[in-house]
Short mmCIF file of C-alpha atoms in Angstrom, two decimals:
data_model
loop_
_atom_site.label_atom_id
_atom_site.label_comp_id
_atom_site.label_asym_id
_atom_site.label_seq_id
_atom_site.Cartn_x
_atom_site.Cartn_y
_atom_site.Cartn_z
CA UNK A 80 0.00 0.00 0.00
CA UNK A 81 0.98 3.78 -1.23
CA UNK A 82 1.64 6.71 1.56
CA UNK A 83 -0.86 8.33 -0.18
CA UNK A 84 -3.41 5.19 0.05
CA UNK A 85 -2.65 4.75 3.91
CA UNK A 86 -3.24 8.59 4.56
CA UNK A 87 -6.76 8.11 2.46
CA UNK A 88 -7.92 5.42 5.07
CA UNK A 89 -10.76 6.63 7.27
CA UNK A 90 -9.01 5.85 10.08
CA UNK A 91 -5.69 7.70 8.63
CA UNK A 92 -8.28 10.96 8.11
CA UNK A 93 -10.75 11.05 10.67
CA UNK A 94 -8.25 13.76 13.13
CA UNK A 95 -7.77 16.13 10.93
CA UNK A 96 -11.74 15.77 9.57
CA UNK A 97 -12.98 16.21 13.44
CA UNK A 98 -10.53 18.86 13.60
CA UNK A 99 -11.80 20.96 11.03
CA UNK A 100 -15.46 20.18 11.92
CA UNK A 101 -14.83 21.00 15.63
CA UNK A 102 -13.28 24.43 14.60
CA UNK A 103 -16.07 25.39 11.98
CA UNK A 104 -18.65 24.35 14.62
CA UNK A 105 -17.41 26.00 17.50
CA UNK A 106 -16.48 29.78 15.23
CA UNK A 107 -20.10 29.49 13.92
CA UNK A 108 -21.85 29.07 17.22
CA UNK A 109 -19.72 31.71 18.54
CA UNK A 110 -20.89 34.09 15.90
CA UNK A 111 -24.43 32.99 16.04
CA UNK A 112 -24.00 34.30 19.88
CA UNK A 113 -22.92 37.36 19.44
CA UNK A 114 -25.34 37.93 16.81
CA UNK A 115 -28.21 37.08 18.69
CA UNK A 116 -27.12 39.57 21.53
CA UNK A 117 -26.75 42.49 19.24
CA UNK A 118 -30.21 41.45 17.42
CA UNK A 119 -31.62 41.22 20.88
CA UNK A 120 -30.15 44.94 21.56
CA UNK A 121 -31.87 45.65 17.98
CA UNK A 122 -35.18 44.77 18.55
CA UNK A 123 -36.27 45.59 22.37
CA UNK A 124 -33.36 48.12 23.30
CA UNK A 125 -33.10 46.13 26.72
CA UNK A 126 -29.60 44.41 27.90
CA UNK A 127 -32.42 42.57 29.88
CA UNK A 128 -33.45 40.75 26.79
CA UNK A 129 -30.12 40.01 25.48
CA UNK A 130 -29.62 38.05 29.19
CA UNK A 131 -32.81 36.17 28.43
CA UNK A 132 -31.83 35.17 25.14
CA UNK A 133 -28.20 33.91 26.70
CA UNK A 134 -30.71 32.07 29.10
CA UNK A 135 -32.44 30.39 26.59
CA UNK A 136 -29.52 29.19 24.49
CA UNK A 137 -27.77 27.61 27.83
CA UNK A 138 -30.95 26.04 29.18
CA UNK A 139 -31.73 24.55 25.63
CA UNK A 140 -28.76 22.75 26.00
CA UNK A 141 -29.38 21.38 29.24
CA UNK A 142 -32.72 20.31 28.38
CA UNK A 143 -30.89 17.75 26.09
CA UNK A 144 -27.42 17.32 27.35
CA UNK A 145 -28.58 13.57 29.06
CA UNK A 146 -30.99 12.76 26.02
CA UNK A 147 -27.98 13.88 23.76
CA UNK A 148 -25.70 11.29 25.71
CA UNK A 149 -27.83 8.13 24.67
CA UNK A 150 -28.94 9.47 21.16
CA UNK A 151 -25.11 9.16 20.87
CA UNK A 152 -24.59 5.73 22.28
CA UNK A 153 -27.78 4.60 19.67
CA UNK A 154 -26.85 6.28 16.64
CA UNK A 155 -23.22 7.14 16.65
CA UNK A 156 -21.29 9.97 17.12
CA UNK A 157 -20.69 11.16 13.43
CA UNK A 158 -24.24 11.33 12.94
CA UNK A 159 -25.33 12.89 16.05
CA UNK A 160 -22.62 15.69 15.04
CA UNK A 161 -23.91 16.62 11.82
CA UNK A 162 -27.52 17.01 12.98
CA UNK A 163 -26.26 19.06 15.54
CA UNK A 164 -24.77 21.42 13.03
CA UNK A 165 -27.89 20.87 10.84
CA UNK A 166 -29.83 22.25 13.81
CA UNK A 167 -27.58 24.94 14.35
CA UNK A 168 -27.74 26.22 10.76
CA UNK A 169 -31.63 25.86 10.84
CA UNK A 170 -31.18 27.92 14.03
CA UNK A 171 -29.38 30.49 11.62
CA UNK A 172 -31.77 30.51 9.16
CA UNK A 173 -35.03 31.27 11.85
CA UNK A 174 -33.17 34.43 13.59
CA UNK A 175 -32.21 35.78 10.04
CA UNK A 176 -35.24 35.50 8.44
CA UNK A 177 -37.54 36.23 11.87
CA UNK A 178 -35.44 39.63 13.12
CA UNK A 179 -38.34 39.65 15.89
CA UNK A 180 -38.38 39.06 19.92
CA UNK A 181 -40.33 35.34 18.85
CA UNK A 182 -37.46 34.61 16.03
CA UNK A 183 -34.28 35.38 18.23
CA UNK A 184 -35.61 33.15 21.07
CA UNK A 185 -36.02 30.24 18.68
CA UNK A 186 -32.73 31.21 17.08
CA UNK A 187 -31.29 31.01 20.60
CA UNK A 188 -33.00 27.66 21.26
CA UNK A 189 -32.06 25.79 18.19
CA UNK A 190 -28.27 27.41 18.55
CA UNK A 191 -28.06 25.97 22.07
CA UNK A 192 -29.43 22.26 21.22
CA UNK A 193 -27.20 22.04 18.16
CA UNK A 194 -24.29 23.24 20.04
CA UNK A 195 -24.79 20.39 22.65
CA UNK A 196 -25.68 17.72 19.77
CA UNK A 197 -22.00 19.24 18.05
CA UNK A 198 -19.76 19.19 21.88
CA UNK A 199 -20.98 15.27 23.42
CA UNK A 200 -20.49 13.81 20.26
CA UNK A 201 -17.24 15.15 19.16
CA UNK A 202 -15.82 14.41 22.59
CA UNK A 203 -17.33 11.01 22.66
CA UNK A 204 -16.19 10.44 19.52
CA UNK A 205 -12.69 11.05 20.40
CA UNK A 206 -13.37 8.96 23.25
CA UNK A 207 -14.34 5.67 21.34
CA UNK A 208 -12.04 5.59 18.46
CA UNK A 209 -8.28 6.21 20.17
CA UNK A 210 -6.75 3.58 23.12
CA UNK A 211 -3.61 3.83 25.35
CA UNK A 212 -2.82 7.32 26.01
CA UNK A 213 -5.48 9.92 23.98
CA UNK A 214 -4.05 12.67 25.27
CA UNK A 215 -3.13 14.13 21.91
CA UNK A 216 -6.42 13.64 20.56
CA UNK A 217 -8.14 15.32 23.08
CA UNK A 218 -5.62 17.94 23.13
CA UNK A 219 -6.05 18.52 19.44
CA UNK A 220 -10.01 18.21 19.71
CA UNK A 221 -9.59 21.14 22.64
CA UNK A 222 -7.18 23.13 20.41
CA UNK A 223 -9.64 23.17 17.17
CA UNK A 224 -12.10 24.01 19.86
CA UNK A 225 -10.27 27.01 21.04
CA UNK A 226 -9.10 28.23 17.83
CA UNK A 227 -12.40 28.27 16.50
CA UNK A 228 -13.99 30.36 19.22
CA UNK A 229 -10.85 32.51 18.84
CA UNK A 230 -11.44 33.17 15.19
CA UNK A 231 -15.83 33.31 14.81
CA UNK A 232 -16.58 35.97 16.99
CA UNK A 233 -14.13 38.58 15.22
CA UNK A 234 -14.76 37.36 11.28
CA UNK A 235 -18.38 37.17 11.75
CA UNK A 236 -18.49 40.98 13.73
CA UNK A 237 -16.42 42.21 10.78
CA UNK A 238 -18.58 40.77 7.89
CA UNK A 239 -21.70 41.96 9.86
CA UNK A 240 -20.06 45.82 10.44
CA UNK A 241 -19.10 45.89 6.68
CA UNK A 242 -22.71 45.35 6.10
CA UNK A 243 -24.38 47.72 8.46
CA UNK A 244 -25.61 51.35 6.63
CA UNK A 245 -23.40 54.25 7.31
CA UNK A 246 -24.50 55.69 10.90
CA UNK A 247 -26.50 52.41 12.04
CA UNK A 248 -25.85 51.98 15.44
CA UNK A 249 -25.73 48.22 15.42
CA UNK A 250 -24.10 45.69 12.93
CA UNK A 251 -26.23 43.65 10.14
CA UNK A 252 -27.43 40.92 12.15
CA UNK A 253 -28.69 38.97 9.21
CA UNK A 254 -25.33 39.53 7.44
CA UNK A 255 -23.94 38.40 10.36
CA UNK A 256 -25.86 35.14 11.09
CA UNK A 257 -25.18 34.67 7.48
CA UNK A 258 -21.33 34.12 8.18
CA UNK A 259 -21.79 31.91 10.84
CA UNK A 260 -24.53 29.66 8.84
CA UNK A 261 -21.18 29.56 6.09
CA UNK A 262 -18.86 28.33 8.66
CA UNK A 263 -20.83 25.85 9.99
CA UNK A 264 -21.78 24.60 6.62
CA UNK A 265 -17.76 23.95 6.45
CA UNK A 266 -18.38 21.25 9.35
CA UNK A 267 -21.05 18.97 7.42
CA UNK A 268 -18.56 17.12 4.69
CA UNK A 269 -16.62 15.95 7.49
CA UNK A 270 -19.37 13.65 8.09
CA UNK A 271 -18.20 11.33 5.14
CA UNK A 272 -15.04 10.98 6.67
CA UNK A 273 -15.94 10.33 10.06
CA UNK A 274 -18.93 7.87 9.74
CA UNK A 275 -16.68 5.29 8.01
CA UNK A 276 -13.69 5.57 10.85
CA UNK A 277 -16.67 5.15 13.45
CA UNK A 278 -17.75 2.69 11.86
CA UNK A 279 -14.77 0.82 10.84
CA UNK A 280 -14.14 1.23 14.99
CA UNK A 281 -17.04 -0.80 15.89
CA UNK A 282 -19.11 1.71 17.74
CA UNK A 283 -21.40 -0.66 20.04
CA UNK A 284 -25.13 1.24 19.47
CA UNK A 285 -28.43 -0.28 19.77
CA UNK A 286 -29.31 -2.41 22.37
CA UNK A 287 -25.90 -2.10 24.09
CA UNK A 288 -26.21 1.41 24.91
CA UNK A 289 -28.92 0.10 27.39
CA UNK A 290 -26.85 -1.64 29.48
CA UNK A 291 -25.29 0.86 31.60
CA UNK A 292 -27.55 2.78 33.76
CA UNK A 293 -26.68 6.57 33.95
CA UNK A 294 -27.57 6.80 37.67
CA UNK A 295 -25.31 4.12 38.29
CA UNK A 296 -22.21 5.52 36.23
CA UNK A 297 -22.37 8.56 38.85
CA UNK A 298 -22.26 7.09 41.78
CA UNK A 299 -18.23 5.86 41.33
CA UNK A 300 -16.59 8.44 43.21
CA UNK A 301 -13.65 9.09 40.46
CA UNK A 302 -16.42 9.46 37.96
CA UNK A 303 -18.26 12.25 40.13
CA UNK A 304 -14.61 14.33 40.99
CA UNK A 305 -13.64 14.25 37.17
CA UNK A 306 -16.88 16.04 36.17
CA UNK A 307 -16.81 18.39 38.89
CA UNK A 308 -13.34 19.38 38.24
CA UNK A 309 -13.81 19.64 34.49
CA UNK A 310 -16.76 21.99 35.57
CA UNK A 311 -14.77 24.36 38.39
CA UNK A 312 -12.63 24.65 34.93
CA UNK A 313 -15.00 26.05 32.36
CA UNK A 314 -17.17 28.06 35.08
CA UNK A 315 -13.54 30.01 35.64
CA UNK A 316 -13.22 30.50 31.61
CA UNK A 317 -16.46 32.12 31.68
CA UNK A 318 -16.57 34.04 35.20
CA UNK A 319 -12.92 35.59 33.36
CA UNK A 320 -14.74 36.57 30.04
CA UNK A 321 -17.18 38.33 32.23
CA UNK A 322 -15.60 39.82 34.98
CA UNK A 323 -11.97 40.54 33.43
CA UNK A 324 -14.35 43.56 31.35
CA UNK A 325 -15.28 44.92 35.01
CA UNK A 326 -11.88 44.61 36.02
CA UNK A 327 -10.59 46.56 33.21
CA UNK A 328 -13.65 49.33 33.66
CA UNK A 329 -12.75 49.57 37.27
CA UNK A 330 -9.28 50.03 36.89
CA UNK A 331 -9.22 52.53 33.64
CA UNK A 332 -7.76 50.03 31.17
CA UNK A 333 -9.05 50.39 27.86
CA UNK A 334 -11.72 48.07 26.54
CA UNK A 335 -9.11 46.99 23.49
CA UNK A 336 -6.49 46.57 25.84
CA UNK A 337 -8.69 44.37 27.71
CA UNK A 338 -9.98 42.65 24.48
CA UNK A 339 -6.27 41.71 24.35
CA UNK A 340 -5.04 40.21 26.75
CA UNK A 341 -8.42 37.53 26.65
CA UNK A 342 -6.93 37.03 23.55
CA UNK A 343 -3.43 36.17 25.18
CA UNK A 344 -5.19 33.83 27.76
CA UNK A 345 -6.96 32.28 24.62
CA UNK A 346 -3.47 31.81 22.53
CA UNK A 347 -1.75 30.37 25.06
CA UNK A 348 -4.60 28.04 25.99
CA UNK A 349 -4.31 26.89 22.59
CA UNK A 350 -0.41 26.22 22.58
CA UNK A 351 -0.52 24.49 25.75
CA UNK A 352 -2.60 21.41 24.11
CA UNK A 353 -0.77 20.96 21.36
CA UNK A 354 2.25 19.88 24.40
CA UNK A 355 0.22 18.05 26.52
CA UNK A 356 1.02 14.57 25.55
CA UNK A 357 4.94 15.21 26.49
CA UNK A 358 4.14 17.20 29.37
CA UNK A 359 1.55 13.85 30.57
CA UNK A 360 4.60 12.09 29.57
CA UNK A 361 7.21 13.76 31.72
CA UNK A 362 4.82 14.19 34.40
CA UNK A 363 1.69 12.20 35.08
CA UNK A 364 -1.68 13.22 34.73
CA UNK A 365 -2.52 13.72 38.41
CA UNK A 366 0.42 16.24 38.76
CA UNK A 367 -0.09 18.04 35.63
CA UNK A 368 -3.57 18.64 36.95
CA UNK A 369 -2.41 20.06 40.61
CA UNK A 370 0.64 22.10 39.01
CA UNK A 371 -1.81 24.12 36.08
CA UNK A 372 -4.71 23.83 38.53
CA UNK A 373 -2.61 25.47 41.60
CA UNK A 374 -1.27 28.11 38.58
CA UNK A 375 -4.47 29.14 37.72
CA UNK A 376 -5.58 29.84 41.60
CA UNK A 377 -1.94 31.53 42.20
CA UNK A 378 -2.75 33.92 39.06
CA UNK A 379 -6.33 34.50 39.66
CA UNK A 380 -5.52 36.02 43.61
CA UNK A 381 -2.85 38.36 42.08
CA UNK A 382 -5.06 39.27 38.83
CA UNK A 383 -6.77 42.48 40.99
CA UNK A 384 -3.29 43.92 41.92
CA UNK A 385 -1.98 43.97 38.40
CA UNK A 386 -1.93 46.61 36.19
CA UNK A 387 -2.47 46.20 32.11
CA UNK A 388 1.29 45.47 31.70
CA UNK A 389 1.81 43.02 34.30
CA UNK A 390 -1.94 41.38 33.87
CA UNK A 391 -0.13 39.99 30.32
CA UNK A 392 1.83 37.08 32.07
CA UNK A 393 -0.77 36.88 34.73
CA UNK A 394 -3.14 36.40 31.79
CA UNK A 395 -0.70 33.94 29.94
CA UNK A 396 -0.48 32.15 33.21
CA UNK A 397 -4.15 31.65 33.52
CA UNK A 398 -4.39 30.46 29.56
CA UNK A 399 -1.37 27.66 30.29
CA UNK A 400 -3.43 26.46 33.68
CA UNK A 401 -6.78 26.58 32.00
CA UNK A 402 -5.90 25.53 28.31
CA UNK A 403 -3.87 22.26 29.71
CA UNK A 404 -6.80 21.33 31.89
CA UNK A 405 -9.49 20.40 30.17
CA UNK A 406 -8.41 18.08 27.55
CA UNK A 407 -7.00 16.09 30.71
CA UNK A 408 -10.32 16.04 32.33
CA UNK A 409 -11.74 14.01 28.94
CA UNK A 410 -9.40 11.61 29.02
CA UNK A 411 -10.11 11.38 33.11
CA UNK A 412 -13.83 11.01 31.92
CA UNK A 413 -13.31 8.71 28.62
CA UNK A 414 -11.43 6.41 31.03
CA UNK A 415 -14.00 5.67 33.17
CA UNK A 416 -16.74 5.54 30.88
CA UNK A 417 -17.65 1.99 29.36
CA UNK A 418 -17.75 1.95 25.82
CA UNK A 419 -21.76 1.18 25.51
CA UNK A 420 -22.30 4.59 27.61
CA UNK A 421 -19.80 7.25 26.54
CA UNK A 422 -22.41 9.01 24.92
CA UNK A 423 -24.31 9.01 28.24
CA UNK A 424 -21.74 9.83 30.68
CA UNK A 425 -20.19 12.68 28.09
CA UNK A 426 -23.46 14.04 28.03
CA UNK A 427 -23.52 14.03 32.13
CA UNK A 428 -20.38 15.99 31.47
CA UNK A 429 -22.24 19.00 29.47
CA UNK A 430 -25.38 18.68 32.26
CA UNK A 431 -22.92 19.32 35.07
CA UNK A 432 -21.14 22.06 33.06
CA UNK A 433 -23.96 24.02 32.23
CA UNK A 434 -25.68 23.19 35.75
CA UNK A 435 -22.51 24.94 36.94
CA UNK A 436 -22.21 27.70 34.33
CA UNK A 437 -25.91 29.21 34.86
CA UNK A 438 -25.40 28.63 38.96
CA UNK A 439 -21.76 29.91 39.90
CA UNK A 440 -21.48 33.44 38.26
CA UNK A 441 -24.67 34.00 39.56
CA UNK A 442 -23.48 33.11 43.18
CA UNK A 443 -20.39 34.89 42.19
CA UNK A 444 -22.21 38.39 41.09
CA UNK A 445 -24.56 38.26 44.20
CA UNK A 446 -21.91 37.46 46.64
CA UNK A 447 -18.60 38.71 46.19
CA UNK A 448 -19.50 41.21 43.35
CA UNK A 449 -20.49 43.63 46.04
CA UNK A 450 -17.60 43.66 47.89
CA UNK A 451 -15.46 44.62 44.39
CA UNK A 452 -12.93 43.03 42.01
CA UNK A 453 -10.74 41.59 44.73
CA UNK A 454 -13.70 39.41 46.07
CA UNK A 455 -15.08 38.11 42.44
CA UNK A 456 -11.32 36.73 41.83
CA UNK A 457 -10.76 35.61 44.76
CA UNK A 458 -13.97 33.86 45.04
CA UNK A 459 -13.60 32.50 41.47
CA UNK A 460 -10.08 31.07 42.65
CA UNK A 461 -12.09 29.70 46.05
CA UNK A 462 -13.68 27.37 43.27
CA UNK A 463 -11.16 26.78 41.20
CA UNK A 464 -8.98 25.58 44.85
CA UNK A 465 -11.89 23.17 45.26
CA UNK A 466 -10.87 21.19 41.84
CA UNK A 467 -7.62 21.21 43.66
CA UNK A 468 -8.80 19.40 46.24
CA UNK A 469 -10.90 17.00 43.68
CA UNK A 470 -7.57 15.91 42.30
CA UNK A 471 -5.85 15.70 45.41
CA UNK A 472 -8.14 13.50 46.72
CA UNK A 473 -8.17 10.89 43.88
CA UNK A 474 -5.74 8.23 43.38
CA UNK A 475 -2.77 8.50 40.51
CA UNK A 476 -3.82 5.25 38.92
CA UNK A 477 -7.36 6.53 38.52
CA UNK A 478 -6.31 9.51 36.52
CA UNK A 479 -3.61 7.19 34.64
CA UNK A 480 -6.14 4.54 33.66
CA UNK A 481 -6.57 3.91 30.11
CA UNK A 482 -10.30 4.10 28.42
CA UNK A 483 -11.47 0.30 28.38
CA UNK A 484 -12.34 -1.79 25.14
CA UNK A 485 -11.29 1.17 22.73
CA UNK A 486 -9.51 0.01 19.85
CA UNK A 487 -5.92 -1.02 20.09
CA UNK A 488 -4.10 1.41 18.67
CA UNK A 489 -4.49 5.18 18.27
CA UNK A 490 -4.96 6.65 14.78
CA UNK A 491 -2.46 9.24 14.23
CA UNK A 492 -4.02 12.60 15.01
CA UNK A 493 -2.58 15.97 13.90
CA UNK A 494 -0.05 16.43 16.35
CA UNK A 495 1.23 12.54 15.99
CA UNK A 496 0.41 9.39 17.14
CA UNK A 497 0.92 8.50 20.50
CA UNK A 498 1.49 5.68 22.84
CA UNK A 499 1.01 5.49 26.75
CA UNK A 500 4.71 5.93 27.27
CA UNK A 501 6.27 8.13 24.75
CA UNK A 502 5.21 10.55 22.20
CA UNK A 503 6.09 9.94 18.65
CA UNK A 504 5.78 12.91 16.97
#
């Protein structure tokens, strides 16, 4: 066989197809965010409406995190995926056509389902089709993630403000929503390339997706400290993106300035997965979690002191200790999920994660946002501390255990193929 027939094979392509899709799913729904707000803005005047709409897309997404899980686990990953972005797009298509209060609501609805459709079965996919040490897979899955969000939100608000009449106050929303329908279009070829690899895997579906109870998957005490700790991670990304704004109001520093360095916390999120599999290598999963983990809490008490200048490293700190993280926390997951109920137990992942996204900066804002910036970073730290503990707490061999039945070998994935000992890249 040809190096160019053995890089055809599905199971040769699939990375670098999930890669793509993952990126073109995650700038569109980005985009279609940030759209919705400013049509919200556009058609009642009220920031209250654009928090209800924000509402509505993250409690769509609860609604069917769970049911997402087993649809997974029934009908494979690839296809759950697609109809996700097929949701999302139809999503698109209601808030351009309906600019209205009715419209954006269902926008924001069919945006938040096909987001969660998109997330679970990427990740599960990940999960079912690499062995050993998927470290790099995850990483790279995490990466596309984070480049993606990196890149939507600023295409799709230029494309929307080049189409806005001279002296309208708010960009073309339709315009806009047009972009991100495009890039998520970009996402639905990789279908073809990722159905045969799941299949060629031997995805167990059907009937075997019945035989592990939910309820009982959550009850194994490893199980429960993974999610929660992959949750104190992604409530901090998001208390940051709102509260590093108030910071910067508070303190004089420029909105652009500010717009900045989330942008260095973002770039160096995404160069610290592309290294995780030699930094697992050198030093264990378990430590690698406590060290970027304890980082991340060390940064966040001295972000109030800092000024513009010195919140750069502080910010780079934060996007190492946050960016390594969560790709660590899938493979923590994917390892103790059997293979008839990864869909299931990744979509007990997204439950807990929005659970704790719509809960914590509300408990965050009430509480310590009285008492000023020092108490909403210190308190966001306070949670962070407690995923500390979550790791502390569990055993090294828990966090080192491979994912069971998976295929025997990794496919290569962008970065390399990998191995549980050594990368080979």
């Amino acid at each position: 066989m040809s190096a160019v027939e053995r890089f055809l094979r599905p199971e040769r392509r699939w990375p670098h197809a999930l890669g793509i899709q993952a990126a073109a799913a995650q700038a569109g729904s980005q985009g279609v965010r940030l759209m919705l707000a400013y049509q919200a803005l556009a058609v009642t005047g009220s920031p209250v409406f654009v928090g209800v709409v924000a509402a509505v897309f993250a409690l769509a997404g609860l609604v069917v995190s769970i049911p997402s899980g087993r649809l997974i686990d029934r009908n494979g990953s690839a296809r759950v995926a697609t109809g996700g972005m097929v949701i999302s797009v139809v999503g698109v298509v209601v808030g351009a056509a309906s600019p209205t209060i009715a419209g954006t609501l269902g926008a924001a609805a069919l945006a938040g389902i096909g987001q969660i459709y998109v997330v679970v079965a990427q990740q599960g996919l990940v999960a079912r089709l690499t062995a050993g040490s998927p470290d790099a897979a995850f990483g790279t899955l995490t990466a596309a993630v984070s480049l993606g969000q990196l890149i939507g939100p600023p295409l799709v608000t230029a494309v929307a403000i080049a189409g806005a009449a001279a002296g309208e106050a708010h960009p073309h929303t339709q315009l806009g929503l047009a972009c991100c329908g495009a890039l998520l279009a970009l996402g639905l070829p990789m279908f073809f390339v990722l159905r045969p690899a799941e299949a060629a895997a031997g995805t167990p579906r059907g009937k075997a997706a019945k035989t592990a109870s939910l309820q009982e998957l959550v009850q194994v005490a490893a199980l429960r400290r993974a999610l929660l700790v992959g949750a104190t991670v992604i409530v901090t990304v998001d208390l940051l993106a709102s509260f590093v704004p108030v910071w910067g109001v508070a303190d004089g520093i420029p909105a652009n300035v500010v717009g900045w360095l989330l942008a260095v916390r973002a770039l160096f999120t995404i160069a610290s997965r592309f290294g995780v599999v030699r930094l697992v290598v050198r030093f264990g999963r378990k430590t690698l979690l406590l060290l970027t983990l304890g980082l991340t809490v060390l940064a966040l008490v001295l972000l109030p002191f800092a000024n513009a200048w010195i919140a750069v490293p502080i910010m780079a700190a934060i996007g190492i200790g946050l960016g390594i993280p969560q790709p660590l926390t899938l493979v923590w997951i994917s390892s103790l999920a059997p293979p008839q109920a990864t869909g299931a137990v990744f979509g007990a992942r997204m439950t807990v994660n929005r659970l704790a996204q719509v809960t914590l900066p509300l408990l965050v804002a009430t509480v310590a946002g009285p008492a000023g910036m020092f108490a909403v970073f210190w308190s966001t730290a306070t949670i962070l501390a407690g995923g500390v503990i979550l790791v502390g707490l569990t055993h090294q061999a828990s966090l080192n255990t491979s994912p069971p039945n998976r295929p025997a070998a990794d496919p290569p994935s962008p970065t390399g193929p990998t191995s549980s000992t050594a990368p080979t890249q």
